[in-house]
Short mmCIF file of C-alpha atoms and ligand atoms in Angstrom, two decimals:
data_model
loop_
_atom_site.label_atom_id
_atom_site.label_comp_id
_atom_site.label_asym_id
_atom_site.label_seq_id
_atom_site.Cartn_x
_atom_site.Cartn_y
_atom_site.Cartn_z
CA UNK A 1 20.07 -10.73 12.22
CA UNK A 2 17.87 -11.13 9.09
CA UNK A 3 14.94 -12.45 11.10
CA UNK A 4 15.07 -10.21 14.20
CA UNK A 5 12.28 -7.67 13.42
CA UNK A 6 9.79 -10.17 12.62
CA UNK A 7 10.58 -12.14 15.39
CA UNK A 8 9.97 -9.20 17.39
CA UNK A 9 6.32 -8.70 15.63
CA UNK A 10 5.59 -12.18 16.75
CA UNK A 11 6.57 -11.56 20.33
CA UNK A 12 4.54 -8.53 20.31
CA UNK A 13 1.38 -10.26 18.16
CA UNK A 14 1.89 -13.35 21.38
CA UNK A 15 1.04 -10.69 24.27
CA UNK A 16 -1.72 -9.53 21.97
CA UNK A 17 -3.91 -12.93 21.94
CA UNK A 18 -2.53 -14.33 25.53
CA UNK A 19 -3.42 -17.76 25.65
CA UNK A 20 -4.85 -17.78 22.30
CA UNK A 21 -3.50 -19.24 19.20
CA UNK A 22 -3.18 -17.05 15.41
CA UNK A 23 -3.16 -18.78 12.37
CA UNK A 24 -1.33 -16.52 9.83
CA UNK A 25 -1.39 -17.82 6.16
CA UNK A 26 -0.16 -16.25 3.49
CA UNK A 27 -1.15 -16.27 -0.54
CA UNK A 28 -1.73 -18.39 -2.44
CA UNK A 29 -0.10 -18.34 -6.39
CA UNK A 30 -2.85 -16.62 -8.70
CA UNK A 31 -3.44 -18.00 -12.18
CA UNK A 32 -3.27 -15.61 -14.77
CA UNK A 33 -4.43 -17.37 -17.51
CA UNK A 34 -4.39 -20.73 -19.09
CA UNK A 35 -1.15 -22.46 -16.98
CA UNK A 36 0.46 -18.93 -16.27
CA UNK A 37 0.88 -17.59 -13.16
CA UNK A 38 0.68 -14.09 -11.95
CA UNK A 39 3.83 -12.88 -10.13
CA UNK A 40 3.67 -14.30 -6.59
CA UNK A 41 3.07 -11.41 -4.09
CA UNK A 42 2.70 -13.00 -0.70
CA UNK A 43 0.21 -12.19 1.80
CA UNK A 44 1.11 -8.41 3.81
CA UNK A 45 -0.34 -9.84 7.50
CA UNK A 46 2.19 -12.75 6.75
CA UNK A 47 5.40 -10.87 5.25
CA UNK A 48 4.81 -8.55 8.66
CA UNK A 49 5.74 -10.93 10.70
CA UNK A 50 7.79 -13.47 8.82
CA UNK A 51 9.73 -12.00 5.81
CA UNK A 52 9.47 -15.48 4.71
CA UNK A 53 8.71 -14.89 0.55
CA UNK A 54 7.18 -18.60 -0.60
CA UNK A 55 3.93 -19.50 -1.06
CA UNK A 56 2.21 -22.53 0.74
CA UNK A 57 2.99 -21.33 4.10
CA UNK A 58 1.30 -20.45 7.25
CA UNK A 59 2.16 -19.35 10.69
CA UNK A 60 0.93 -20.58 14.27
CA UNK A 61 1.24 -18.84 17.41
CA UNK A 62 0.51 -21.01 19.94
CA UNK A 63 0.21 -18.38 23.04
CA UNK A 64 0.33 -19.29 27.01
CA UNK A 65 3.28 -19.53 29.62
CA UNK A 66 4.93 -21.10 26.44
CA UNK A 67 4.60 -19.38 23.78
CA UNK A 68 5.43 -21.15 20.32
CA UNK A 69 6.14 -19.78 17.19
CA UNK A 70 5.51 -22.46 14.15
CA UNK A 71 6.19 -22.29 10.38
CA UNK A 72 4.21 -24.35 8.11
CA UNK A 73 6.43 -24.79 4.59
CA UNK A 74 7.02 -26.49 1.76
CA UNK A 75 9.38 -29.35 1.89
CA UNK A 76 12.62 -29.46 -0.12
CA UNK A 77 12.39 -31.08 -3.31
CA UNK A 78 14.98 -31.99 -5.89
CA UNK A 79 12.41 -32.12 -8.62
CA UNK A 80 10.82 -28.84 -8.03
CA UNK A 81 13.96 -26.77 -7.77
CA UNK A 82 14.84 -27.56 -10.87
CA UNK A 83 11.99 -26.16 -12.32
CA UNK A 84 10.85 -23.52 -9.68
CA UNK A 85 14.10 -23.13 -7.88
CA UNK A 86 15.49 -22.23 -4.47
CA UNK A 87 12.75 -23.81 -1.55
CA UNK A 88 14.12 -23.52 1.88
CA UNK A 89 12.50 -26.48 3.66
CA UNK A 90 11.47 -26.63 6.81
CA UNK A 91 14.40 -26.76 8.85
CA UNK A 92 16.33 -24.20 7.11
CA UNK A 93 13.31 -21.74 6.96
CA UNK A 94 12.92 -22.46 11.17
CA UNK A 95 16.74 -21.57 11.11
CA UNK A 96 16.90 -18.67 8.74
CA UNK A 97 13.56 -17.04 10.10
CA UNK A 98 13.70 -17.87 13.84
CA UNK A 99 11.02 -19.53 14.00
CA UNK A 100 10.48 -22.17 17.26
CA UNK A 101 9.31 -25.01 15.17
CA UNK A 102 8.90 -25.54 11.20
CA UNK A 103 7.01 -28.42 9.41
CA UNK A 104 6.02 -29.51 5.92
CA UNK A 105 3.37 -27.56 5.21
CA UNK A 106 1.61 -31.19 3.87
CA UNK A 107 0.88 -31.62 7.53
CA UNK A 108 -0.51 -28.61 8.45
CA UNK A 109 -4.66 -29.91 8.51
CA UNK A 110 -3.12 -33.21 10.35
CA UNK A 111 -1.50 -30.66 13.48
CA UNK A 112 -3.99 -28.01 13.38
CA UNK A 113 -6.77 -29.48 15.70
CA UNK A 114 -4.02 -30.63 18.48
CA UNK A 115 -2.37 -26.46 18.27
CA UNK A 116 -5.48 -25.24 18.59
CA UNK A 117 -7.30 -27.66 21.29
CA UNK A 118 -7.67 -26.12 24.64
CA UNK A 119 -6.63 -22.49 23.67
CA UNK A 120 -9.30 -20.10 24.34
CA UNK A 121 -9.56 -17.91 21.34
CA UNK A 122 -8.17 -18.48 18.04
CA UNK A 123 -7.50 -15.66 16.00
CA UNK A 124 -7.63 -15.51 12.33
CA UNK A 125 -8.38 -13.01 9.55
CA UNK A 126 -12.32 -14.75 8.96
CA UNK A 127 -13.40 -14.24 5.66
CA UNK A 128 -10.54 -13.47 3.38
CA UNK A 129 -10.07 -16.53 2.12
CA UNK A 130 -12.77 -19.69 2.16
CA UNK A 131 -10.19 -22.24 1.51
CA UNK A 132 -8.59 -21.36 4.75
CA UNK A 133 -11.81 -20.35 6.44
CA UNK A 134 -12.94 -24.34 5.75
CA UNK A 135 -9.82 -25.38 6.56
CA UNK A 136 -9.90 -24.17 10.28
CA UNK A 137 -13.76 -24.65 10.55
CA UNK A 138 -12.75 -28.22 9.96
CA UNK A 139 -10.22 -28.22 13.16
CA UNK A 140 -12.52 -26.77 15.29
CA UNK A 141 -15.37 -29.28 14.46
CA UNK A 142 -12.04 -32.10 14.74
CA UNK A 143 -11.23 -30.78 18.35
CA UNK A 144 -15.32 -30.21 19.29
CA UNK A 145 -15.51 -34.19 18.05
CA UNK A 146 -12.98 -35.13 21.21
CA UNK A 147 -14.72 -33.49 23.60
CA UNK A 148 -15.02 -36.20 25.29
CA UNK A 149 -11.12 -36.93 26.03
CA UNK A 150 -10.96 -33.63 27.28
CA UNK A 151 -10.26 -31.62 24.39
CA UNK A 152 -11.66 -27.92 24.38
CA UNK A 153 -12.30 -26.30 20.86
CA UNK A 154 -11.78 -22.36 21.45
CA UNK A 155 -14.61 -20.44 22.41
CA UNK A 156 -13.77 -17.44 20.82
CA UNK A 157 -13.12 -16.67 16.77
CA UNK A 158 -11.37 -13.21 17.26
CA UNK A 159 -10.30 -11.27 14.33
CA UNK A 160 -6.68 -11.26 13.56
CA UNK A 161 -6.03 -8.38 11.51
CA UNK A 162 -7.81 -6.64 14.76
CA UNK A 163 -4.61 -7.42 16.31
CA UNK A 164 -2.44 -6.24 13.77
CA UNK A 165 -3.22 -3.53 12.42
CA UNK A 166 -2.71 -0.83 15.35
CA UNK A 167 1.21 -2.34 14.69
CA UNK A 168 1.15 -2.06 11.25
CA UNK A 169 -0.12 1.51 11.26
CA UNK A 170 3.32 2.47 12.88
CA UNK A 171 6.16 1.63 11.10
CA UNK A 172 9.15 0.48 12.96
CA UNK A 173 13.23 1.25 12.39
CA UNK A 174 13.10 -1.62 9.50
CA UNK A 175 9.87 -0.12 7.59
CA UNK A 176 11.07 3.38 7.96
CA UNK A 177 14.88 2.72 6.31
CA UNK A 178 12.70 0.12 3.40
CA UNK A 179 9.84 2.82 2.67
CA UNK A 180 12.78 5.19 2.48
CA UNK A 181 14.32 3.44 -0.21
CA UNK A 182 11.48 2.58 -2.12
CA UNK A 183 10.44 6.21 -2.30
CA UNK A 184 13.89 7.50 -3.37
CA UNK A 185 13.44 4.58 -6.16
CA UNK A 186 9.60 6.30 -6.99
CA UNK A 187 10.84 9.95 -6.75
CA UNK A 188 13.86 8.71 -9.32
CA UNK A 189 10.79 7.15 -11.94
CA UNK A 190 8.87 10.41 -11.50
CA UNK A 191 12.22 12.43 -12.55
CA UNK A 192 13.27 10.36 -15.32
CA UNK A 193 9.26 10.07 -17.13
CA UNK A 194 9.61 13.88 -16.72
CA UNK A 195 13.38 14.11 -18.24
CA UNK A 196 11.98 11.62 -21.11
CA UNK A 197 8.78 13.69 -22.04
CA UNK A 198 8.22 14.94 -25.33
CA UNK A 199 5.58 15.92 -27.32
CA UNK A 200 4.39 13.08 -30.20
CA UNK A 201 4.88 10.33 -27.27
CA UNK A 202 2.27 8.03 -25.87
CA UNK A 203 1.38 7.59 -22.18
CA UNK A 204 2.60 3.40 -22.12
CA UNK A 205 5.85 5.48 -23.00
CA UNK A 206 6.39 7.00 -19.73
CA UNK A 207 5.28 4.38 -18.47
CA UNK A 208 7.99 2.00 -19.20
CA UNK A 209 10.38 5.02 -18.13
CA UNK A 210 9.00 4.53 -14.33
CA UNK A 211 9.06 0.61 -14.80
CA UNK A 212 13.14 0.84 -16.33
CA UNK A 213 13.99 3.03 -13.27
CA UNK A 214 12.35 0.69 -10.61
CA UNK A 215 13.57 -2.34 -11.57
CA UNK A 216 17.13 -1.05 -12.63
CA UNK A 217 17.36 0.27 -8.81
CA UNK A 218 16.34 -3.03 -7.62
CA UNK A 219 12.54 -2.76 -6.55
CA UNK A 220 10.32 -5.75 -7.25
CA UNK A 221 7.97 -3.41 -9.39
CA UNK A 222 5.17 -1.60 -9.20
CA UNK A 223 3.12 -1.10 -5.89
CA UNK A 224 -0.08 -1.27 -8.19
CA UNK A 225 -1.95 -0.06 -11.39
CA UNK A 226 -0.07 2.56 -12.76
CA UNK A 227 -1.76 5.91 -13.98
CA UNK A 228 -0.17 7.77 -16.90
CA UNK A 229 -3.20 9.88 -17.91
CA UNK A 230 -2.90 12.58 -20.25
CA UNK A 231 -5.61 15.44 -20.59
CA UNK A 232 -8.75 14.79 -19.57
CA UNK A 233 -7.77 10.88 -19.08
CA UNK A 234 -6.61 12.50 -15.56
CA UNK A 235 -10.36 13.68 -14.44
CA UNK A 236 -10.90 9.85 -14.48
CA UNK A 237 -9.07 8.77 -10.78
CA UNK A 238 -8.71 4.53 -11.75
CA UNK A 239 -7.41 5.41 -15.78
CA UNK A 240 -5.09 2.44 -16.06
CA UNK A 241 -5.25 1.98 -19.76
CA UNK A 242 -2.51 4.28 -20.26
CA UNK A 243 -3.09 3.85 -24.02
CA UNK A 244 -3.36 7.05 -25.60
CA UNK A 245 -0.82 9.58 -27.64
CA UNK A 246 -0.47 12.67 -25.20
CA UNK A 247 -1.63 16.04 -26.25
CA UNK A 248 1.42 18.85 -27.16
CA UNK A 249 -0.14 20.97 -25.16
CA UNK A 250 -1.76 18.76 -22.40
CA UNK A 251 -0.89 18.13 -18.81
CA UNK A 252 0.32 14.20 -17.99
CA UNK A 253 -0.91 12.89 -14.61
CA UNK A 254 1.28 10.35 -13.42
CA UNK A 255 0.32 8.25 -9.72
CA UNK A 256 3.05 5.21 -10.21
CA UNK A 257 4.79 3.89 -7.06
CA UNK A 258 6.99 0.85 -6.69
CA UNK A 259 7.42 -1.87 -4.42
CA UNK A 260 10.44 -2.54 -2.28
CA UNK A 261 10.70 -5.81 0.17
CA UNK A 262 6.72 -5.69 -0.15
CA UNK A 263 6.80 -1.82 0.86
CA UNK A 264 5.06 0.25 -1.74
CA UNK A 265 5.61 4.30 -1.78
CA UNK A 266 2.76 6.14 -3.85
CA UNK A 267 3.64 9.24 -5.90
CA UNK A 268 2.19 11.77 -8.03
CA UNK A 269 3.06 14.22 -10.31
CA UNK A 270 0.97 16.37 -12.92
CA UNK A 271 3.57 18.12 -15.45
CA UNK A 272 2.89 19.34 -19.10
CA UNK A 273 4.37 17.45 -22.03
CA UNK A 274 5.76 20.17 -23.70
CA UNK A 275 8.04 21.22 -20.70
CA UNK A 276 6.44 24.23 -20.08
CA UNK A 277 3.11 25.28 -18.10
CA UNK A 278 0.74 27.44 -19.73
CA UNK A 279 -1.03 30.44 -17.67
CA UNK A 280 -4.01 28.31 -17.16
CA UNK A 281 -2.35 25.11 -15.99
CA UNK A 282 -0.06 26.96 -13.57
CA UNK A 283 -2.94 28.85 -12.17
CA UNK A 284 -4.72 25.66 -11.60
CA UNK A 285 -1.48 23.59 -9.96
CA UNK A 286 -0.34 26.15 -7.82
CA UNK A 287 -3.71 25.51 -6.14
CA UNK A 288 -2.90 22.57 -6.04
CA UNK A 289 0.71 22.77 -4.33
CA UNK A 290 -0.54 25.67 -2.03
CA UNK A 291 -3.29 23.24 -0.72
CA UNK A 292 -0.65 20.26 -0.62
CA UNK A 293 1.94 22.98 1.55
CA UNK A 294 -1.75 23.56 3.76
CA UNK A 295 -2.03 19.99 4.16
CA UNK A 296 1.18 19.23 5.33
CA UNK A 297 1.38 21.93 7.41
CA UNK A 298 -1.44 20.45 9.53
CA UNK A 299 0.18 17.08 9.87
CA UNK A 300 1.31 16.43 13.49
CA UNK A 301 1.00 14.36 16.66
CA UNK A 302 -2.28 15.11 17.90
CA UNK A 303 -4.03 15.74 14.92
CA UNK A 304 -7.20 13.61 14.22
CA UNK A 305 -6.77 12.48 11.18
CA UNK A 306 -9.20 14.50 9.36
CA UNK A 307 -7.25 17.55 9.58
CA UNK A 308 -4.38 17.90 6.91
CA UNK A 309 -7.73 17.04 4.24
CA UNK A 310 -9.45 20.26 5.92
CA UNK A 311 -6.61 22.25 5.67
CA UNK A 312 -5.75 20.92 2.09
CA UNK A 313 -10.12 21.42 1.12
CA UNK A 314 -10.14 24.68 2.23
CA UNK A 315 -7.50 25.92 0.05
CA UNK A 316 -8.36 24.02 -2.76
CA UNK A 317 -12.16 25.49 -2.42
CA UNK A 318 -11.02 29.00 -2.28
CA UNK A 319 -8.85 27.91 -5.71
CA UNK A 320 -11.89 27.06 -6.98
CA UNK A 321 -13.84 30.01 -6.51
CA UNK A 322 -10.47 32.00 -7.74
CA UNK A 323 -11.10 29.86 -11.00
CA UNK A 324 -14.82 31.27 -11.10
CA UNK A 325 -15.68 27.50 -10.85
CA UNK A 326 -17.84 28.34 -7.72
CA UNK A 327 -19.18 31.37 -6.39
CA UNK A 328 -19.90 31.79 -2.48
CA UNK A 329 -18.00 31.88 0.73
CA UNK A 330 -15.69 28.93 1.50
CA UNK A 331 -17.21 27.38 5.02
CA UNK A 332 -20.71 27.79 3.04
CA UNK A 333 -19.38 25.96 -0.53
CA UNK A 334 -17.49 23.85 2.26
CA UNK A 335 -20.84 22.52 3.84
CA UNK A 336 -22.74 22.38 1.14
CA UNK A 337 -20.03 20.39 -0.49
CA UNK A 338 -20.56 22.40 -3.48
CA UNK A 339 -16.83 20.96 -4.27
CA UNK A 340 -17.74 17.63 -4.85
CA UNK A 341 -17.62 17.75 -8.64
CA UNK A 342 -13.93 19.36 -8.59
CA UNK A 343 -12.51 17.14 -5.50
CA UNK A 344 -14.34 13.93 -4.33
CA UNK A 345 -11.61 11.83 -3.21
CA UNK A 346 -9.62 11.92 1.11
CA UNK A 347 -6.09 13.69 1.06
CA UNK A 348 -4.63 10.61 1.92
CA UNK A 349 -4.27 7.32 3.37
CA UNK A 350 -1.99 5.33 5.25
CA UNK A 351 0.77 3.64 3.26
CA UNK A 352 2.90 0.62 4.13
CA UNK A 353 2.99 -3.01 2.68
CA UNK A 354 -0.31 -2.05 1.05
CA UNK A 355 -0.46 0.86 -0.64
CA UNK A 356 -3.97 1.87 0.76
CA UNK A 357 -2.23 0.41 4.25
CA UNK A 358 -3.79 -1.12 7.30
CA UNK A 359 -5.37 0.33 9.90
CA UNK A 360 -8.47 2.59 11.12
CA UNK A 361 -8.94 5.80 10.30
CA UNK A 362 -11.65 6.34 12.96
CA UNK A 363 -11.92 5.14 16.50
CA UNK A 364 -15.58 4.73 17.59
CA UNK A 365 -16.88 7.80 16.43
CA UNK A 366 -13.78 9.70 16.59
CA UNK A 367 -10.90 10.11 14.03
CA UNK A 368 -7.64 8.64 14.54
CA UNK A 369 -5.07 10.40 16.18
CA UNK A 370 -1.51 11.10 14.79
CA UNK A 371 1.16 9.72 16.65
CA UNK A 372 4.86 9.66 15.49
CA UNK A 373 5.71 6.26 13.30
CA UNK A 374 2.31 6.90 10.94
CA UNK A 375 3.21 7.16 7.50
CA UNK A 376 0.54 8.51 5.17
CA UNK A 377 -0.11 10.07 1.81
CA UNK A 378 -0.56 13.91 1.00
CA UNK A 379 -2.79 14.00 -2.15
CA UNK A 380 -5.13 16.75 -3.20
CA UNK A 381 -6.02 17.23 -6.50
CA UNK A 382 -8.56 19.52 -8.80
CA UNK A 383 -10.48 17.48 -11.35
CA UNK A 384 -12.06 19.66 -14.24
CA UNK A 385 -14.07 17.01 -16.55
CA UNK A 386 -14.99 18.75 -19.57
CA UNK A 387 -18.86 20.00 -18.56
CA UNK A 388 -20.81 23.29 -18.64
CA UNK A 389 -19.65 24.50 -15.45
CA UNK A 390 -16.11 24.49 -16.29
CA UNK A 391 -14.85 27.59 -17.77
CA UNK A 392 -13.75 26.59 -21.34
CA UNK A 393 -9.91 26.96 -21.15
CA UNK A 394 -10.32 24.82 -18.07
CA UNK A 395 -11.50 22.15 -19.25
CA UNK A 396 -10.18 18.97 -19.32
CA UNK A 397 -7.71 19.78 -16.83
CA UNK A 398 -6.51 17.39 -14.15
CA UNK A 399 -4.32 17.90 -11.38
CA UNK A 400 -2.91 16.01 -8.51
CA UNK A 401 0.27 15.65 -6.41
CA UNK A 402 0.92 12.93 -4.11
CA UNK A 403 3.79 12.66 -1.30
CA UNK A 404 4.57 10.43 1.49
CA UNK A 405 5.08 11.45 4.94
CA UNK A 406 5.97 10.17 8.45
CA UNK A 407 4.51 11.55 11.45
CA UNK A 408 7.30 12.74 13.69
CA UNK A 409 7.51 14.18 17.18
CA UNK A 410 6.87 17.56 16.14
CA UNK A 411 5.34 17.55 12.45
CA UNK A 412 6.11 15.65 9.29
CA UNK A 413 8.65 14.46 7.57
CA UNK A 414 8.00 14.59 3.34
CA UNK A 415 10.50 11.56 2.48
CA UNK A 416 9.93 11.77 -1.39
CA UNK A 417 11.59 14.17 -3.57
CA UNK A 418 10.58 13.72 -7.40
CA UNK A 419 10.01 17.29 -8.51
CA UNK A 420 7.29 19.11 -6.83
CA UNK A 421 7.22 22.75 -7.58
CA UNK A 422 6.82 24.28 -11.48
CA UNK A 423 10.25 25.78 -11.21
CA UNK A 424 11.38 22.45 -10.20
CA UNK A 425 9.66 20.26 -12.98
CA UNK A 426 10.29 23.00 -15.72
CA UNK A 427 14.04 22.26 -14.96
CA UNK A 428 14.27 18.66 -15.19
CA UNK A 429 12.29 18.92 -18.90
CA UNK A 430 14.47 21.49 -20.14
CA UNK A 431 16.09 20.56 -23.33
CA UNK A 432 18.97 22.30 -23.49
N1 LIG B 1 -2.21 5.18 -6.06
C1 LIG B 1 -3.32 4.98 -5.24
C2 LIG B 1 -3.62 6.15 -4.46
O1 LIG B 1 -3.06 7.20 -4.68
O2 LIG B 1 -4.36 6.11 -3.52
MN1 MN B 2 -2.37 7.44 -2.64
MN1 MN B 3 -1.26 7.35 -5.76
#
């Protein structure tokens, strides 16, 4: 059944708030410029626990011994759908979705004061959105204003995504099989940039290779910015221009993911445009690997999530003094963070319908521990901005390579395969 996971998020988002009610609303369409819209991307919080893809639309949860699960929608209309298209309508989104109750989404501010009257909390994600923010500010002071028929505004304004997020940070049966998919989509992009490099290209070039293989394969497009950075453009970690002719002799860094049923996947690969890795550049990326191997070696339940970045730093700072970038012992460069300059970003993040996903990372003071479901990033990289302290034939060098992972019972699972290792990439470029 199409709407059976979500309505199983709702059911478990219900126990969450008790007698509360949640007010859920997704995106609304972005202006690009002038009268032209960006591509709609609904809200994540909503697509968790709907699936339902059109803007103007909100959820309520109406919790208690009778729990109620309400769409807000738009209405059908002839006009529209010639223009726009497709619009389910209330009662075919309640039907489609399995949802308790649907309505026009026209009378959403006329409903909201009697769904949330006499609930004690009412959850909502405070502060993402004014219009919305206003908008229930404006039930609550509509329910305080019958206090005297016996109406009871909630007491409590609890945050929402508070709720949500522990779920979201483990992925269920359906996220696992969709984040599969999109990263077998990703790893494909990676492979084919690589099979199309040549030297006297420009980085939008590879570019458009990753954006021809996601959409031919059916993904919506990419999960954000892409980064095609060649030489030095990679020391820079947001280069998004992706503007310039690449180097004969450079390394291309390449962090492009796509997005599948709102699922991104996040991959990266550092590979040399003319097929082949110099001494230098192989030196520098099989630190680079070796730390990546360290990192996901570290990955399992249990872990706090601090760990597979230690294990991935530590190898990464002995690289560097191997490179005669630093000097010293590795705990003491460690401490000191003597690194900084060569690695300043986390080994990774949690992944899902956002690409930096939801979810903690620490718990009071303590990091998060791995449990099996998590899926995260593996990303360590070695940045070597042209500067003094960078041995000449290393400058300019920029290195990193990203993976998803799951957390499993007894380790990780790596679920994307776009060519990793230098044998590996050096095969896919050959010419011949
Ligand atoms: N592509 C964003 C990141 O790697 O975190
Ligand atoms: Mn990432
Ligand atoms: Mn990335």
């Amino acid at each position: 059944m199409k709407h059976e996971p979500y309505a199983g998020r709702r059911g478990a988002l219900l126990e969450a708030i008790g007698d509360g009610v949640a007010i859920i609303p997704t995106a609304p369409e972005r202006v690009r410029n002038r009268d032209a819209h960006h591509p709609y991307r609904f809200d994540s919080y909503f697509w968790y626990l709907s699936g339902f893809p059109e803007p103007e639309a909100v959820i309520v949860l109406v919790g208690g011994k009778a729990p109620r699960s309400i769409l807000f929608c738009r209405e059908k209309n002839a006009e529209r759908e010639v223009w726009d298209g497709f619009r389910y309508g209330p009662d075919a989104a309640r039907e489609a979705f399995g949802f308790d109750e649907a309505y026009a989404f026209s009378e959403f501010e006329q409903k909201l004061p009697d769904l949330i009257a006499n609930r004690s909390a009412l959850w909502h994600a405070l502060g993402v959105d004014t219009a919305w923010d206003t908008k229930i500010v404006g039930a609550l002071n509509a329910v305080r204003a019958q206090a005297r028929a016996g109406k009871r505004a909630p007491a409590e304004i609890r945050d929402l995504h508070a709720a949500l997020d522990p779920m979201r940070r483990h992925k269920d049966a359906q996220e696992v099989a969709i984040m599969r998919r999109a990263a077998a989509i990703a790893s494909a992009g990676h492979a084919r940039a690589m099979h199309a490099c040549r030297p006297g290209m420009a980085e939008y070039e590879l570019e458009a290779e990753l954006t021809h293989e996601f959409r031919k394969r059916g993904a919506s497009g990419h999960a954000y910015s892409p980064i095609v950075a060649g030489g030095r453009g990679a020391c820079v970690l947001h280069y998004i221009e992706n503007d310039k002719p690449l180097g004969d002799n450079a390394l291309v860094l390449i962090d492009a993911g796509c997005e599948l049923e709102g699922y991104a996947s996040d991959i990266t690969r550092t590979f040399p445009v003319s097929g082949r890795f110099s001494g230098v550049q192989r030196a520098a990326y099989e630190i680079v690997l070796a730390a990546q191997s360290a990192a996901i070696a570290a990955i399992r339940p249990g872990a706090p999530f601090i760990a597979y970045h230690d294990a991935a730093l530590r190898v990464l700072v002995q690289g560097m003094v191997d490179l005669k970038l630093l000097a010293g012992s590795v705990d003491d460069l460690i401490a000191s963070e003597a690194y900084k300059p060569f690695y300043m970003h986390r080994t990774g993040h949690w992944l899902g319908l956002d690409v930096h996903d939801a979810g903690d990372y620490k718990s009071g003071d303590d990091w998060v521990s791995l449990t099996p479901g998590m899926a995260l990033t593996v990303e360590p990289g070695l940045y070597l901005r042209p500067g003094a302290d960078v041995p000449e034939e290393l400058q300019g060098i920029g290195i990193r390579i990203e993976d998803d992972a799951f957390v499993t019972t007894d380790g990780c699972d790596v679920y994307t395969t776009a060519p990793r290792t230098i044998a590996e990439i050096e095969e896919v470029m050959r010419r011949d």
